[in-house]
C-alpha positions in Angstrom: 304.0 83.8 28.4 302.6 80.9 26.6 303.8 77.7 28.2 302.8 74.4 26.4 303.5 72.4 29.5 300.8 74.4 31.4 298.3 73.6 28.6 299.3 69.9 28.8 298.9 69.9 32.5 295.5 71.6 32.3 294.4 69.1 29.7 295.6 66.2 31.8 293.9 67.7 34.9 290.6 68.1 33.0 290.7 64.6 31.7 291.4 63.3 35.1 288.5 65.2 36.5 286.2 63.9 33.8 287.4 60.4 34.3 286.9 60.7 38.1 283.4 62.1 37.6 282.6 59.3 35.2 283.8 56.6 37.5 281.9 58.2 40.4 278.7 58.4 38.4 279.1 54.8 37.3 279.7 53.7 40.9 276.7 55.6 42.1 274.4 54.2 39.4 275.7 50.7 40.1 275.2 51.1 43.8 271.6 52.5 43.3 270.8 49.6 41.0 272.2 47.3 43.6 269.8 48.7 46.2 266.8 48.2 44.0 268.0 44.7 43.1 268.1 43.9 46.9 264.6 45.3 47.4 263.2 43.4 44.4 264.8 40.2 45.5 264.0 40.6 49.2 261.8 37.9 50.6 258.3 39.2 51.2 257.4 39.0 54.9 253.9 40.0 55.6 252.2 40.9 58.9 248.4 41.0 58.7 246.3 42.7 61.4 242.6 42.2 61.4 240.5 39.1 60.8 238.9 40.4 57.6 242.3 41.4 56.1 243.8 38.0 56.9 240.9 36.3 55.3 241.6 38.2 52.1 245.3 37.5 52.3 244.5 33.8 52.4 241.9 34.1 49.6 244.5 35.8 47.4 246.8 32.8 47.9 249.4 35.0 49.7 249.4 32.9 52.9 253.0 31.7 52.2 254.2 35.3 52.8 252.7 35.6 56.2 255.0 35.8 59.2 252.5 36.9 61.8 248.8 37.8 62.3 246.9 39.6 65.0 244.9 37.8 67.7 241.6 38.2 65.9 242.8 36.4 62.7 241.8 32.8 62.2 244.3 30.6 60.3 244.0 27.1 58.9 245.3 24.4 61.3 248.2 23.6 59.0 249.7 27.1 59.4 251.4 26.4 62.7 254.5 28.5 62.1 252.8 31.9 61.9 253.4 34.1 64.9 250.4 35.5 66.8 250.5 39.2 67.8 248.2 41.1 70.1 244.9 42.7 69.3 245.0 44.6 66.0 244.2 47.9 67.8 246.9 47.4 70.4 249.9 46.2 68.4 253.5 46.4 69.8 256.2 47.8 67.5 258.9 45.8 69.2 257.2 42.5 68.6 256.6 43.3 65.0 260.1 44.7 64.2 261.6 41.5 65.6 259.9 39.7 62.7 261.7 41.9 60.1 258.5 42.4 58.1 258.5 44.1 54.6 254.8 45.0 54.9 252.3 45.4 57.7 248.8 45.4 56.4 245.6 46.2 58.2 242.5 48.5 58.3 242.1 52.0 59.5 241.3 50.4 62.9 244.9 49.1 63.2 247.0 50.8 65.8 247.9 52.4 68.0 249.3 55.2 65.8 252.5 55.4 67.9 253.3 51.8 66.9 252.6 52.5 63.3 254.9 55.6 63.4 257.7 53.5 64.8 257.3 50.9 62.1 257.3 53.6 59.4 260.4 55.2 60.8 262.1 51.8 60.6 261.3 51.7 56.9 258.6 49.1 57.2 255.8 49.6 54.7 252.5 50.1 56.6 249.3 50.1 54.7 245.9 50.8 56.3 242.9 50.0 54.1 239.6 51.7 54.7 237.1 49.5 56.6 234.7 48.1 54.0 231.1 48.5 54.9 229.7 48.1 51.4 230.5 46.2 48.2 232.4 49.0 46.4 234.9 49.5 49.2 235.4 45.7 49.6 236.1 45.3 45.9 238.4 48.3 46.0 240.4 46.9 49.0 240.8 43.6 47.1 242.2 45.5 44.1 244.7 47.3 46.4 245.7 44.1 48.1 246.1 42.3 44.8 248.6 45.0 43.6 250.5 45.1 46.9 250.9 41.3 47.1 251.4 40.8 43.4 248.2 38.8 43.1 246.2 40.7 40.6 245.0 37.6 38.8 243.8 36.1 42.1 242.2 39.5 43.0 240.2 39.4 39.7 238.9 35.9 40.4 238.1 36.7 44.0 236.1 39.8 43.0 234.1 37.7 40.5 233.3 35.1 43.1 232.3 37.7 45.7 230.1 39.6 43.2 228.3 36.4 42.4 227.8 35.7 46.2 226.5 39.2 46.8 224.2 39.0 43.8 222.9 35.7 45.2 222.2 37.4 48.6 220.4 40.2 46.8 218.1 37.7 45.1 217.3 36.1 48.4 216.7 39.5 49.9 214.0 40.1 47.3 212.3 36.9 48.3 212.3 38.1 52.0 210.4 41.2 50.9 210.3 44.7 52.3 212.0 45.7 55.5 208.6 46.2 57.2 207.6 42.6 56.4 211.0 41.1 57.0 211.5 38.8 60.1 212.6 40.5 63.3 216.2 39.9 64.1 218.1 40.5 67.3 221.8 40.1 67.7 223.5 39.4 71.0 227.2 39.6 71.7 228.2 37.1 74.5 231.4 37.7 76.5 232.6 35.9 79.6 231.7 37.6 82.9 229.7 40.3 81.1 226.0 40.7 80.5 224.9 39.9 76.9 224.9 43.0 74.7 222.5 43.6 71.9 223.8 45.1 68.6 222.0 48.1 67.2 222.6 50.3 64.2 226.1 50.8 63.0 227.4 47.5 64.3 228.9 44.8 62.2 225.9 42.6 63.0 223.6 45.3 61.7 225.5 45.3 58.4 225.0 41.5 58.1 221.3 41.7 59.0 220.5 44.5 56.5 222.6 42.8 53.8 220.4 39.7 54.2 217.2 41.7 54.2 216.3 41.3 57.9 214.8 43.8 60.3 217.2 44.6 63.1 214.8 45.3 66.0 217.4 47.0 68.2 216.4 50.6 67.5 219.5 52.2 69.0 223.1 52.8 67.9 226.0 50.6 69.0 225.7 48.0 71.8 223.5 48.0 74.8 222.7 45.5 77.6 219.1 44.3 77.7 217.5 42.1 80.3 215.8 38.8 79.4 212.5 40.4 79.9 213.4 43.2 77.6 214.4 40.7 74.8 211.2 38.7 75.4 209.1 41.8 74.9 210.7 42.3 71.5 209.6 38.8 70.3 212.4 38.3 67.8 211.8 35.8 65.0 215.5 34.9 64.9 218.3 35.6 67.4 221.9 35.8 66.2 224.6 35.3 68.7 228.4 35.4 68.7 231.0 34.8 71.4 233.7 36.8 69.5 235.9 33.8 70.3 235.5 30.1 70.9 237.4 28.3 73.6 240.0 25.6 73.0 237.5 22.8 73.6 235.3 24.0 70.8 238.1 24.4 68.3 237.6 20.9 66.9 233.8 21.2 66.6 232.1 21.5 63.3 230.3 24.8 62.6 226.9 23.0 63.1 228.0 21.6 66.5 229.4 25.0 67.6 226.1 26.7 66.6 224.1 24.1 68.5 226.4 24.4 71.5 226.1 28.2 71.5 222.3 28.1 71.2 222.0 25.6 74.1 224.3 27.8 76.3 222.2 30.8 75.6 218.9 29.1 76.4 220.4 27.6 79.6 221.7 31.0 80.7 218.6 33.0 79.5 215.6 30.5 79.7 213.0 33.2 79.0 214.3 33.4 75.4 212.7 29.9 74.8 209.4 31.8 74.8 210.3 34.0 71.9 209.4 33.0 68.3 213.1 32.4 67.8 213.3 30.0 70.8 210.1 28.2 69.9 211.1 27.6 66.3 214.7 26.8 67.0 216.0 29.9 65.3 219.0 30.8 67.4 221.9 31.1 65.1 225.6 31.5 65.8 227.9 33.9 63.8 231.6 33.3 63.4 233.6 35.9 65.5 235.6 36.9 62.4 232.4 37.9 60.6 232.0 40.8 63.1 235.5 42.2 62.7 236.7 44.4 59.9 233.4 45.4 58.3 232.1 43.6 55.3 234.4 40.7 54.5 234.3 37.0 53.5 232.9 35.7 56.7 230.3 38.5 56.9 229.1 37.7 53.4 228.9 34.0 54.3 226.9 34.8 57.4 224.6 37.1 55.4 223.9 34.4 52.9 223.0 31.8 55.6 220.8 34.4 57.3 219.0 35.3 54.1 218.1 31.6 53.7 216.8 31.5 57.2 214.7 34.6 56.6 213.1 33.0 53.6 212.2 29.9 55.6 210.7 32.1 58.4 208.6 34.0 55.9 207.0 30.7 54.9 205.7 30.0 58.4 
């Protein structure tokens, strides 16, 4: 039997359901928008792992977002409130999470993977950039970082500056001449309580030497220990050295003073090197430790530019 009250009740029920659904949908949309608003307004807290990456962060004027860097990164003396983490290949998830970062940025060398997995599971954005061994990859990494850090304009300016620097090095390389006629370069990595190791093909020093137009006379891959007699027999025209790190007493030295100090230490420890062309012509040069970390970066380009100038001078002998 037709019952108007049943129809009325059904209509009321339907309207109530529609109203409830509408309210629920409105609530959900508002809540969702609220989450995004929180993310958008959340203070950027950046952890940078790797000397080359940190150099780029600073060059992109994003240093004010840094809360921590790894032990290989070099910061300006004024940045005293930035925490220092461990080595970029041996990071601790606990130490990083305590800093409540929004982004952890490093290269594909950053790790270990277990630490990165813990960070990701805690909803921390982890970005690993490919190690740059050439110009295209370096410029691509700068583009990526510019977008991540909201510094696209700075990235554009930095790329123009680096392209000009690399073009300048290429011009010097032409003056040096062919690889066969280029001065012979030998790179030594100096570490406390360990024999000096010479850098061959595939090392960061090899990238710098070749970029500058030099001839790396270490004809092997990776690093090997060589005796003083072995180095003397190679008769390098220029010896590059790096300590990977300077001690506290050297922190206040100028770059020129550090280089002179390093050269004196090498000749004192390895006096036979004074009889090489590099020793006789005072061509023992120091490279900043950060130039050897993270592939082709700002310090590596600076080192290559200085080396190219030295090679031109040697060719005039």
